[in-house]
PDB file of C-alpha atoms and ligand atoms in Angstrom:
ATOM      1  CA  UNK A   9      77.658 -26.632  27.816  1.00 54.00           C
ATOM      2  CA  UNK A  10      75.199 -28.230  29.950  1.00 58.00           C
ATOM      3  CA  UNK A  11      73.950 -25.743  32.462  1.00 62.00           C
ATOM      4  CA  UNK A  12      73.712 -27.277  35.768  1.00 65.00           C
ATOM      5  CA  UNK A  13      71.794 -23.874  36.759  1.00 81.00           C
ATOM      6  CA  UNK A  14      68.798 -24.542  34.650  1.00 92.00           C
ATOM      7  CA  UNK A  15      66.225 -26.249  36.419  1.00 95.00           C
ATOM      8  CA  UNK A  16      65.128 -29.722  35.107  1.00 97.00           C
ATOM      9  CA  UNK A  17      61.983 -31.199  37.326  1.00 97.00           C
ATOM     10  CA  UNK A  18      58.992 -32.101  37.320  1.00 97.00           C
ATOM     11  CA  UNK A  19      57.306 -28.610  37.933  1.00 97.00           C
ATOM     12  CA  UNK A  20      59.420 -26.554  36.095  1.00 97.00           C
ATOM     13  CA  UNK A  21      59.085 -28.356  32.635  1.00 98.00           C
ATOM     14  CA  UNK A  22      54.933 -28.275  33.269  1.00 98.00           C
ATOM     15  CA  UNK A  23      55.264 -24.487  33.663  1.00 98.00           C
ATOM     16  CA  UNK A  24      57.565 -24.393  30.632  1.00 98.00           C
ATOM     17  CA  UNK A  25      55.068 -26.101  28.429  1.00 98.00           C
ATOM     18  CA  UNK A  26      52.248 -24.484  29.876  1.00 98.00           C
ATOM     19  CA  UNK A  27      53.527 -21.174  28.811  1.00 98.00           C
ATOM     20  CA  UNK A  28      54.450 -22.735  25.561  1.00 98.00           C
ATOM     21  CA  UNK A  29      50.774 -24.308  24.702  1.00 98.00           C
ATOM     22  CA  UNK A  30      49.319 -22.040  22.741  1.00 98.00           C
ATOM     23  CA  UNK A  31      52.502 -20.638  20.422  1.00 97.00           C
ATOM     24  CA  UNK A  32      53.179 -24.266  20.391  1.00 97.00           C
ATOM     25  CA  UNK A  33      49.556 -25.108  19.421  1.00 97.00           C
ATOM     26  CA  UNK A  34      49.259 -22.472  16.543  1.00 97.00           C
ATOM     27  CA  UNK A  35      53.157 -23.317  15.239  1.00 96.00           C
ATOM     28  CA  UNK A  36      51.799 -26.485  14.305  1.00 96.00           C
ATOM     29  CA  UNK A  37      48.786 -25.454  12.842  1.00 95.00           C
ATOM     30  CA  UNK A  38      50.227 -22.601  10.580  1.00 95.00           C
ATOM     31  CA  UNK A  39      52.326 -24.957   9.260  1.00 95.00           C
ATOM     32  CA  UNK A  40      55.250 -23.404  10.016  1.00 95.00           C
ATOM     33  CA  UNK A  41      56.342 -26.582  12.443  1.00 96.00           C
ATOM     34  CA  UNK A  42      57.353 -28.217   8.712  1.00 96.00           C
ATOM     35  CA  UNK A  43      60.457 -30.669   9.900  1.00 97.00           C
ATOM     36  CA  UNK A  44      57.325 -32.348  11.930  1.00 98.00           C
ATOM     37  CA  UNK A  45      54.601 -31.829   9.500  1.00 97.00           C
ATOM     38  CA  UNK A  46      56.495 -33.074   6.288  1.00 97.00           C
ATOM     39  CA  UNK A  47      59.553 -35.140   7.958  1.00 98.00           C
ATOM     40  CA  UNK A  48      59.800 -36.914  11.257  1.00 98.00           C
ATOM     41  CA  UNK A  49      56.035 -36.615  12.316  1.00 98.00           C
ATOM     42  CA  UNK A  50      55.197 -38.750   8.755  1.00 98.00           C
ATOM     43  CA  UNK A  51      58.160 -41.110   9.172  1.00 98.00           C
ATOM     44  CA  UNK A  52      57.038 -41.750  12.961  1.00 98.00           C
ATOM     45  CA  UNK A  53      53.828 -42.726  11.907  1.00 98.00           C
ATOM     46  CA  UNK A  54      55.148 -45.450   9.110  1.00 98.00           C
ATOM     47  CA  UNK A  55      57.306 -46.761  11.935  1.00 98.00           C
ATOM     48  CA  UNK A  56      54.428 -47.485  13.768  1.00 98.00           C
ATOM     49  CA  UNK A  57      52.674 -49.944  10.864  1.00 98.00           C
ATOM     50  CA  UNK A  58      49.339 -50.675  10.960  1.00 98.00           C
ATOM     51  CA  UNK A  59      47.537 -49.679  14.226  1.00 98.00           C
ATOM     52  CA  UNK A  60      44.002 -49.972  13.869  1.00 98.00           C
ATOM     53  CA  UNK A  61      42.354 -52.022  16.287  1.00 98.00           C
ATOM     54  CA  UNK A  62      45.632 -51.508  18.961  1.00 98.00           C
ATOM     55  CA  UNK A  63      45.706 -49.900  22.159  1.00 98.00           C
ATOM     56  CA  UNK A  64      48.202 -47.182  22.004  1.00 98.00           C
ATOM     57  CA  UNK A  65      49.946 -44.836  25.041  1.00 99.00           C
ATOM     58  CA  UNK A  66      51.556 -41.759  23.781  1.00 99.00           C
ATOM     59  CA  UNK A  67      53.802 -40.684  26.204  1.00 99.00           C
ATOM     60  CA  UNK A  68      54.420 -36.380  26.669  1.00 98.00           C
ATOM     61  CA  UNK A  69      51.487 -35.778  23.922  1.00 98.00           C
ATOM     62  CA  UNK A  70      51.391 -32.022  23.820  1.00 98.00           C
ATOM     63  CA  UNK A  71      48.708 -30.441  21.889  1.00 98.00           C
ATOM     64  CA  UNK A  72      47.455 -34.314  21.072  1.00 98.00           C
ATOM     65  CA  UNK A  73      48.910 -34.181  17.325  1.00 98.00           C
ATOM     66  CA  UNK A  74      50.615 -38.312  17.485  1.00 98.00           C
ATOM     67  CA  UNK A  75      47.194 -39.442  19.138  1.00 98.00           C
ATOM     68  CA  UNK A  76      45.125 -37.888  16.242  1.00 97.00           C
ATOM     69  CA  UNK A  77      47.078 -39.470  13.797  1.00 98.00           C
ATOM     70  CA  UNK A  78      47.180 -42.889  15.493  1.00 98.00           C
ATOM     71  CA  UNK A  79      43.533 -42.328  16.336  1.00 97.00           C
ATOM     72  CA  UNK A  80      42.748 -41.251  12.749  1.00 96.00           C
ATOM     73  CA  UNK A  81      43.892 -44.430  11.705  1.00 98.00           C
ATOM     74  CA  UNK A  82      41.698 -46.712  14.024  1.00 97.00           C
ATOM     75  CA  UNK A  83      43.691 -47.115  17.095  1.00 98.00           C
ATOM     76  CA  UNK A  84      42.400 -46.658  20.468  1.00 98.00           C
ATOM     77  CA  UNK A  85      44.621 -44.071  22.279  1.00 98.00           C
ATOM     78  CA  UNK A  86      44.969 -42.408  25.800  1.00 98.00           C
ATOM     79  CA  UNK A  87      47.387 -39.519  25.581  1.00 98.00           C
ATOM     80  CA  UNK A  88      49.571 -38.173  28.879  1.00 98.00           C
ATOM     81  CA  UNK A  89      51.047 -35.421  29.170  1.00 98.00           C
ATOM     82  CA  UNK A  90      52.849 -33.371  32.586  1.00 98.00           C
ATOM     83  CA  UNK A  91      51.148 -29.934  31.332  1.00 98.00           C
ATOM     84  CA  UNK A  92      47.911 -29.089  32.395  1.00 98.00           C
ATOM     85  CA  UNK A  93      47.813 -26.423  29.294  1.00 98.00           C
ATOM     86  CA  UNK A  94      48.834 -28.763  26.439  1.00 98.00           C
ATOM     87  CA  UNK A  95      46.184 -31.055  27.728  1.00 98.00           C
ATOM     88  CA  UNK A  96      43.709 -28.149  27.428  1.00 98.00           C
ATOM     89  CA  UNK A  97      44.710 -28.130  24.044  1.00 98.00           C
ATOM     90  CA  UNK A  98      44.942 -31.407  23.431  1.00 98.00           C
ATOM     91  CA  UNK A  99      40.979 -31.577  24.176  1.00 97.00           C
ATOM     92  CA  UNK A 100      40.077 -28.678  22.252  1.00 96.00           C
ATOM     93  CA  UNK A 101      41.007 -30.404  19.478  1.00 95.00           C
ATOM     94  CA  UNK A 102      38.918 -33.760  20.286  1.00 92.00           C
ATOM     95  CA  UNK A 103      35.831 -31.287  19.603  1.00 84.00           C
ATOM     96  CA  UNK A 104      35.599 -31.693  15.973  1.00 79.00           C
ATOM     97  CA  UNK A 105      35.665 -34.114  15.013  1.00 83.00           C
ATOM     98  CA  UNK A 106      35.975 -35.969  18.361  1.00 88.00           C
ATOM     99  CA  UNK A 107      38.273 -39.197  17.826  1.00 92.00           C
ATOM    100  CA  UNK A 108      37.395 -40.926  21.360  1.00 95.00           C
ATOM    101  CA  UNK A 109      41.068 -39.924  22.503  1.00 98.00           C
ATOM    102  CA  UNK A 110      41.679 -40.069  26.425  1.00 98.00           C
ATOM    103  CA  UNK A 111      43.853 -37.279  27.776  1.00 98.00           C
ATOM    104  CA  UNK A 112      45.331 -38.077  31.391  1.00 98.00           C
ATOM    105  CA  UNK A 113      47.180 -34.926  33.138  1.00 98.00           C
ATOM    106  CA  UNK A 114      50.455 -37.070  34.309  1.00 98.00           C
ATOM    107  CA  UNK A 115      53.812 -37.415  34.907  1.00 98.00           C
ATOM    108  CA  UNK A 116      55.342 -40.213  32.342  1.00 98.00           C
ATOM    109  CA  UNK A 117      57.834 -41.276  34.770  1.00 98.00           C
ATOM    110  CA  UNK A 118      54.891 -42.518  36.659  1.00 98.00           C
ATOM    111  CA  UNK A 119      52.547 -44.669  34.301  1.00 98.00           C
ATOM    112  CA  UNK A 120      54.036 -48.039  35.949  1.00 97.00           C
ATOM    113  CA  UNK A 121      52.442 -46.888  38.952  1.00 97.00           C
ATOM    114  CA  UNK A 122      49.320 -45.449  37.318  1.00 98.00           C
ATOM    115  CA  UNK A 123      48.079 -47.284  34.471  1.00 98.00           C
ATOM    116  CA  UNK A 124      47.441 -51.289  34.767  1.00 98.00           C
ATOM    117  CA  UNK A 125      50.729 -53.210  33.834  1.00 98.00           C
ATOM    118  CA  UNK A 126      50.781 -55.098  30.031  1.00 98.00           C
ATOM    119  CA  UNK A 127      47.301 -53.188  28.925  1.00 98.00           C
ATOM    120  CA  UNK A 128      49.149 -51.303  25.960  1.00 98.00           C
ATOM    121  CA  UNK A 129      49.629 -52.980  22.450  1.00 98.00           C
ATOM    122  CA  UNK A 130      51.600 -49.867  21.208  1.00 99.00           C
ATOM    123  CA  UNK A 131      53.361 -46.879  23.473  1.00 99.00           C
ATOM    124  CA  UNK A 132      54.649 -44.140  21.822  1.00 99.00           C
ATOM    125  CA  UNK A 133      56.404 -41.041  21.859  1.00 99.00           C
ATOM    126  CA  UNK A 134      56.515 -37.625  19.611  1.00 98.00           C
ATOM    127  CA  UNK A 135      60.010 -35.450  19.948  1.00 98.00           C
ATOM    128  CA  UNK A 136      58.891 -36.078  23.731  1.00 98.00           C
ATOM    129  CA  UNK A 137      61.206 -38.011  25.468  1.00 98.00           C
ATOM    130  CA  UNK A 138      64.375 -35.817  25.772  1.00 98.00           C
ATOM    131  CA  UNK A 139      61.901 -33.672  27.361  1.00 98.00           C
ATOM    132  CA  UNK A 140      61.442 -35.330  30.410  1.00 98.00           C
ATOM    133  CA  UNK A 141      63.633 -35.144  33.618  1.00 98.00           C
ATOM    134  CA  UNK A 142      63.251 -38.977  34.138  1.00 98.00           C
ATOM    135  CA  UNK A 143      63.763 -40.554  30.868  1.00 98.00           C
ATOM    136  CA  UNK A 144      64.540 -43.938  32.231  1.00 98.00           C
ATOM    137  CA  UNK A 145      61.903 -44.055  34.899  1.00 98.00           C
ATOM    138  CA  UNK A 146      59.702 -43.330  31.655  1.00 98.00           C
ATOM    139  CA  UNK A 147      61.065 -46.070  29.788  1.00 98.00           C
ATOM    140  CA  UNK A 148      61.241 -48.413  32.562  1.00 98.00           C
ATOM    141  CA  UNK A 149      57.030 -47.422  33.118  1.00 98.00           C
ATOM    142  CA  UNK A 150      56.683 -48.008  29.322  1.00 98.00           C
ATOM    143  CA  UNK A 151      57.656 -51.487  29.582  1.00 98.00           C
ATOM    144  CA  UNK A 152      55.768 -52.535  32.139  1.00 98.00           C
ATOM    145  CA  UNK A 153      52.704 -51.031  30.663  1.00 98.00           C
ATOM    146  CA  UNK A 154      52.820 -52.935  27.389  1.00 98.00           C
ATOM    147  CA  UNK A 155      51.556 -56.727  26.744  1.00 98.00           C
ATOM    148  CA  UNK A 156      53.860 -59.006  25.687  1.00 98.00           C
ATOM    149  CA  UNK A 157      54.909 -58.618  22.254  1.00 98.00           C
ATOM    150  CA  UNK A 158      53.924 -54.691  22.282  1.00 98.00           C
ATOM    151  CA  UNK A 159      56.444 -52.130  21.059  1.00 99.00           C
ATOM    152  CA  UNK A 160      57.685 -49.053  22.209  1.00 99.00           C
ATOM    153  CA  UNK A 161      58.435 -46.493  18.727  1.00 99.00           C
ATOM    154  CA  UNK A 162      59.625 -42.939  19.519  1.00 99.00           C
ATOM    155  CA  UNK A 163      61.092 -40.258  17.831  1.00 98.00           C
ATOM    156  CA  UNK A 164      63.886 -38.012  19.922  1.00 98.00           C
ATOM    157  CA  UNK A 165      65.858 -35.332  18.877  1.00 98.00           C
ATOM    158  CA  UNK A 166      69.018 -37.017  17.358  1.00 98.00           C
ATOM    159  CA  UNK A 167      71.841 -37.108  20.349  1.00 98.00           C
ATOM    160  CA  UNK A 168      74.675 -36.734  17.746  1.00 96.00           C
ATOM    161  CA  UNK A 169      73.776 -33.308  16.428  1.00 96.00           C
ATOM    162  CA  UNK A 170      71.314 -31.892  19.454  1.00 94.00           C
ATOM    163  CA  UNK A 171      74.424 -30.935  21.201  1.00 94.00           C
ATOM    164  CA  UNK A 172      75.200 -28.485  24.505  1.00 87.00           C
ATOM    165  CA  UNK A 173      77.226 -26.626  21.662  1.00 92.00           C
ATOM    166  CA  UNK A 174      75.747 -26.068  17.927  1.00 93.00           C
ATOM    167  CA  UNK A 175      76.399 -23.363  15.827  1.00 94.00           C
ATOM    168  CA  UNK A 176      75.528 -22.983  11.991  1.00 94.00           C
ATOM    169  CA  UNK A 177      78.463 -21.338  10.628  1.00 94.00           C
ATOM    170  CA  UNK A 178      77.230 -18.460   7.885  1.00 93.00           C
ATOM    171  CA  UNK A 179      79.238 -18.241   4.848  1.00 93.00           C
ATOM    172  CA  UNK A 180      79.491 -14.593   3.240  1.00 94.00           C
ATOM    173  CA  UNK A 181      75.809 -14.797   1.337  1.00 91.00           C
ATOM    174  CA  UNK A 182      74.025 -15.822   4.756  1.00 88.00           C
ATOM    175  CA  UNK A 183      73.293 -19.541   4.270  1.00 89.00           C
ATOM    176  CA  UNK A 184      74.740 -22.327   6.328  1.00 92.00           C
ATOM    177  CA  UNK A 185      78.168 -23.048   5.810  1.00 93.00           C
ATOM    178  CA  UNK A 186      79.290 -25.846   8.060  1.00 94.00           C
ATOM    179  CA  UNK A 187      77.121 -27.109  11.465  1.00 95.00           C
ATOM    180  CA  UNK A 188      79.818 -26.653  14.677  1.00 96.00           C
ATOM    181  CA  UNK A 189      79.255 -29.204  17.094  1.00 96.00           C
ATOM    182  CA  UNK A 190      80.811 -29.954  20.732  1.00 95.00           C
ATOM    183  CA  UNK A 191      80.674 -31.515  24.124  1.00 95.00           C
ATOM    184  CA  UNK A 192      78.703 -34.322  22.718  1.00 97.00           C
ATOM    185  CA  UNK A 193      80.063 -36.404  25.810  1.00 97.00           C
ATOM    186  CA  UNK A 194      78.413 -33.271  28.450  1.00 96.00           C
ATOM    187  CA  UNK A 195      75.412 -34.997  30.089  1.00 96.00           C
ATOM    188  CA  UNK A 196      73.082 -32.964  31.301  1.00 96.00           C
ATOM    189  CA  UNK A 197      69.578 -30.173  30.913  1.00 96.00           C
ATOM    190  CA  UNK A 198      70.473 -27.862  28.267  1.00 95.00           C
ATOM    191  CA  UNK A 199      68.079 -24.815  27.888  1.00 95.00           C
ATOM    192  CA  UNK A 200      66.468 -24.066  24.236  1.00 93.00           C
ATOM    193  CA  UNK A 201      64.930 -20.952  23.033  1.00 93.00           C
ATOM    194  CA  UNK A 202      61.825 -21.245  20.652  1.00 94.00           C
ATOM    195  CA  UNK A 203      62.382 -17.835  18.607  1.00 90.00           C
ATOM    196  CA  UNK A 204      59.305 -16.288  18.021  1.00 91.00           C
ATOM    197  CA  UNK A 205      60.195 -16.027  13.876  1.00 89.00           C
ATOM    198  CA  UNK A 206      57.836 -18.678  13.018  1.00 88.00           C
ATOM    199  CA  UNK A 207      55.246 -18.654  15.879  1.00 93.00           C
ATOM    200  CA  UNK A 208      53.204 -16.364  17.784  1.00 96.00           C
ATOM    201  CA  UNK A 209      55.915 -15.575  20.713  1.00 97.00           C
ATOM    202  CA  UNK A 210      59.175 -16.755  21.734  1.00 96.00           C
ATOM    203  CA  UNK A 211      59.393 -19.501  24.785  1.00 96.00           C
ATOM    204  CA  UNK A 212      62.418 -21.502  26.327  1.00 96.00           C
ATOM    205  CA  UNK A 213      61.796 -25.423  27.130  1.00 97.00           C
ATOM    206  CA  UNK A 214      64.989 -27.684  29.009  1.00 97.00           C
ATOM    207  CA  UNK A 215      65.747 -30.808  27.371  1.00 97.00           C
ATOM    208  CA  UNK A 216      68.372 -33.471  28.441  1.00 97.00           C
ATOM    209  CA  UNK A 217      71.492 -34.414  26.288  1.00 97.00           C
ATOM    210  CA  UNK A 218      72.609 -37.462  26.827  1.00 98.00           C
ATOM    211  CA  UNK A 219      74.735 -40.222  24.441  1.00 98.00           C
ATOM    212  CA  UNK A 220      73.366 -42.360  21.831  1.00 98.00           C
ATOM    213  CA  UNK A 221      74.731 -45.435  24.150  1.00 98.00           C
ATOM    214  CA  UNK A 222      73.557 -44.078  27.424  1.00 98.00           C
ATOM    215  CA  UNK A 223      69.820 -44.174  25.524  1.00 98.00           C
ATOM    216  CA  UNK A 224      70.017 -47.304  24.357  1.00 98.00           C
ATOM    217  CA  UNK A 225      71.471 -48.598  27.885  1.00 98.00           C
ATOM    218  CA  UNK A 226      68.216 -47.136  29.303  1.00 98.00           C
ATOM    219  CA  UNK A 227      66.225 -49.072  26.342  1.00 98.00           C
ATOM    220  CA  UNK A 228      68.041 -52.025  26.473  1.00 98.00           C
ATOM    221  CA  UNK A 229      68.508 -52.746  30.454  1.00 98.00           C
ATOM    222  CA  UNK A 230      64.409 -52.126  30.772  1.00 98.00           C
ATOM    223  CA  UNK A 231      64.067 -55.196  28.974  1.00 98.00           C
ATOM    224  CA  UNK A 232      62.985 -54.112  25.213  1.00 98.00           C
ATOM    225  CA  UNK A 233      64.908 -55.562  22.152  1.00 98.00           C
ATOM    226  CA  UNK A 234      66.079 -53.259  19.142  1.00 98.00           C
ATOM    227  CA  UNK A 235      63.567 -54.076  16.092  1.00 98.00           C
ATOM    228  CA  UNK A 236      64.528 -50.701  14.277  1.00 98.00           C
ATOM    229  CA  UNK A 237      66.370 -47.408  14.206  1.00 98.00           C
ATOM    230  CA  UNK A 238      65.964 -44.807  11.098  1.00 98.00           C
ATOM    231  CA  UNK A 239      67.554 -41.208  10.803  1.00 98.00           C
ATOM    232  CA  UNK A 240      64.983 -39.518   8.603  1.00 98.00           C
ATOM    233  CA  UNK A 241      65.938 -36.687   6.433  1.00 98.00           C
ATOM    234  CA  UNK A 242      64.211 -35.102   3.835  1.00 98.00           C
ATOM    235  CA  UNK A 243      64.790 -36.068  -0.323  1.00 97.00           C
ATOM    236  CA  UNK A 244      65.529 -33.906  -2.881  1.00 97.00           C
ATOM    237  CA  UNK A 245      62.072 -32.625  -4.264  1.00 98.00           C
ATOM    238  CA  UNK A 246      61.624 -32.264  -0.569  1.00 98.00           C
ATOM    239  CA  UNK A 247      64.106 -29.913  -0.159  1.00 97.00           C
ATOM    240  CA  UNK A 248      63.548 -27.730  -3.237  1.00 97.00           C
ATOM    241  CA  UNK A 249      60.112 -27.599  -2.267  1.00 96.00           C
ATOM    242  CA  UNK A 250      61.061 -26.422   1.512  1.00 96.00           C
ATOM    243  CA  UNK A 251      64.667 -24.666   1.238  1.00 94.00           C
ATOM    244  CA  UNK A 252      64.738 -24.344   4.770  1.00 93.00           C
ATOM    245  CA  UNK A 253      64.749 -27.846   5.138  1.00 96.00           C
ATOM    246  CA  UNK A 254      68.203 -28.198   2.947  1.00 95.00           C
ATOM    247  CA  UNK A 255      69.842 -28.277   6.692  1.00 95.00           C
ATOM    248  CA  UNK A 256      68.408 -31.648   7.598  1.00 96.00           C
ATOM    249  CA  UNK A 257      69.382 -33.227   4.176  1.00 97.00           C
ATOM    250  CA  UNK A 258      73.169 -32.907   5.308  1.00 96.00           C
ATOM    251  CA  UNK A 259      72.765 -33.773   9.340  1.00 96.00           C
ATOM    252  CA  UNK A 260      70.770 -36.219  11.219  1.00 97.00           C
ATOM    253  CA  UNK A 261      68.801 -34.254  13.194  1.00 98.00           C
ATOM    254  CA  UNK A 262      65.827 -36.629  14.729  1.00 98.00           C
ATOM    255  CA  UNK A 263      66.125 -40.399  15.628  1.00 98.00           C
ATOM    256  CA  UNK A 264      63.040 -42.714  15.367  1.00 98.00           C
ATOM    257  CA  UNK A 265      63.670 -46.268  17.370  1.00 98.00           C
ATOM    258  CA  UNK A 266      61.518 -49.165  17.242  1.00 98.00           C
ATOM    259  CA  UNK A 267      61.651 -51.359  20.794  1.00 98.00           C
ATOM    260  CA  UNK A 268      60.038 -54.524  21.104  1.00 98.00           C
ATOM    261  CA  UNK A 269      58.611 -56.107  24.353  1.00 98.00           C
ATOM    262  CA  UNK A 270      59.324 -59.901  23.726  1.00 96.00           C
TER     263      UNK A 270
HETATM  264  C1  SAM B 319      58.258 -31.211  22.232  1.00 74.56           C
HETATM  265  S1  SAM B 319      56.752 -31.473  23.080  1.00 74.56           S
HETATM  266  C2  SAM B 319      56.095 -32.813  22.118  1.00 74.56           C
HETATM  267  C3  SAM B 319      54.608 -32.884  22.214  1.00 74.56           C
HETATM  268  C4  SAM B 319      53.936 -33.872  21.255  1.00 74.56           C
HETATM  269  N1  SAM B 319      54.393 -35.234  21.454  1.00 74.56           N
HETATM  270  C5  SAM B 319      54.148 -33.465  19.832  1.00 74.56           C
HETATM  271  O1  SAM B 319      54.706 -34.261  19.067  1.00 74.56           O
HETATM  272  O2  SAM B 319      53.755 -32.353  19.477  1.00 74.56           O
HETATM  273  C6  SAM B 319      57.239 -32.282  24.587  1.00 74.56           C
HETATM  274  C7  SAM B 319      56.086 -32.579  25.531  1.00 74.56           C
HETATM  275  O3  SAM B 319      56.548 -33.433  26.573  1.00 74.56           O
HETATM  276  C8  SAM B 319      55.844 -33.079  27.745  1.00 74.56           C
HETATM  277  N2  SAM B 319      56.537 -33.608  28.918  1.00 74.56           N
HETATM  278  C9  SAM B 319      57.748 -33.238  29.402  1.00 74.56           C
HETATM  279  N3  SAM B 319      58.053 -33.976  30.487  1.00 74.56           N
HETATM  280  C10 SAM B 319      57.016 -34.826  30.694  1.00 74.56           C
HETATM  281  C11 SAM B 319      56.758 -35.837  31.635  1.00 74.56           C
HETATM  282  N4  SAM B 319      57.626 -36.134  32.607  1.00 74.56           N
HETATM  283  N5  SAM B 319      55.591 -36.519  31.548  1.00 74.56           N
HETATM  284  C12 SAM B 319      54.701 -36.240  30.567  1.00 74.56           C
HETATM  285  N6  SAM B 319      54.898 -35.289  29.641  1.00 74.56           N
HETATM  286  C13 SAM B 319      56.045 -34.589  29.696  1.00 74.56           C
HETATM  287  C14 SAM B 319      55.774 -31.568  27.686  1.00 74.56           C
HETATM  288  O4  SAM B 319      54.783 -31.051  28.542  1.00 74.56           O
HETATM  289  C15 SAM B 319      55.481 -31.351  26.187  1.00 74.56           C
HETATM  290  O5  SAM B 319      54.094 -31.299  25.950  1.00 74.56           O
END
């Protein structure tokens, strides 16, 4: 169930991800993040279609891993992100080689106030947005930061199967029988522990779960139009190369969407 407890603001989710920045950091570069590295993160990026020469906003950038790959392939990009740490991060890796990224320490909720209105060809956002306590004052900010024409493409954590309740059942050998899934229709912060199995320590983060429709009223009443939607999961030399992965292959479990700015 949703946990009206948990705390959901603006400080609390920097402190979260500060704590998280450095197991959060090394998960990706171990590999071990591999539903990002070989699935949504490269299906994200194809949304987004050729980039070089735009002006691109990523919105919650952790560790800076969207902007490098938008920068990598000639965009010019200013990442934002609420925690001081990831930024840290972020910077460390704009060493070598240094890509010309810009990394701004801010809330994304705010950008309508901070950056200058319609100077964005491109705003996007990693796994990011169900992050943030103000989704729609983020999308709202993300409109009025892009030119004409501009899109907004984001991947979220798919609303249908990121549920308050979710539980793999086991069948007698250990692997995943059937998912369990409930209280799709509770809105609200729903706490989520990072077990330290694949990375250097274990960490909690809050996320929001709210309905497919409520998302795309947020989307939709900002002012962007649909252009595209896609429910990546992984093929079948995919998943015999990654086992793990076999989970994905049955259940949506990330969302990309593809808004444009007429
Ligand atoms: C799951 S991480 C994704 C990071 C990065 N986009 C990636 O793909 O690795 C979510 C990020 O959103 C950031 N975040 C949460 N709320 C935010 C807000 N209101 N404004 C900016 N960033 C925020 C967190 O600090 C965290 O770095």
């Amino acid at each position: 169930m949703p946990d009206d407890e948990v705390r959901f603001d603006r400080q609390s989710v920097a402190e979260q991800w500060d704590y998280a920045a450095e197991a959060y950091d090394e998960f990706q570069a171990s590999g071990n993040d591999f539903y990002r590295l070989e699935l949504f993160g490269p299906a994200h990026v194809a949304m987004c279609g050729e980039v070089r020469g735009l002006r691109v906003l990523d919105l919650g950038c952790g560790n800076g891993y969207f902007c490098r790959a938008m920068a990598h392939r000639g965009a010019s990009v200013v990442g934002i992100d609420l925690s001081a740490k990831q930024i840290e991060y972020a910077r460390r890796h704009e060493v070598v080689p240094p890509q010309g990224i810009e990394y701004v320490q801010l809330d994304a909720a705010l950008v309508g106030e901070h950056l200058e209105p319609e100077s964005f060809d491109l705003v996007t956002s990693c796994m990011a947005l169900q992050d943030m306590p103000e989704p729609e004052a983020v999308i709202l900010g993300a409109f009025q930061v892009l030119r004409g024409g501009g899109r907004l493409v984001a991947s979220i954590a798919h609303p249908f199967s990121d549920l308050p309740h979710r539980e793999w059942e086991r069948k007698a050998d250990g692997t995943k029988g059937a998912l369990k899934l409930d209280r799709y229709f509770d809105r609200g912060p729903v706490e989520y522990a990072w077990p330290a199995a694949r990375m250097l320590y274990a960490w909690r983060s809050v996320s929001i779960h709210v309905t497919l429709s409520d998302w795309f009223r947020w989307f939709l009443s900002a002012g962007f139009l649909l252009r595209g939607l896609e429910e990546p999961y992984p093929d079948e030399e995919l998943v015999a190369r990654r086992p793990e992965m076999e989970d994905c292959a049955r259940l949506p479990y990330f969302l990309l969407l593809d808004f444009l700015k007429t």
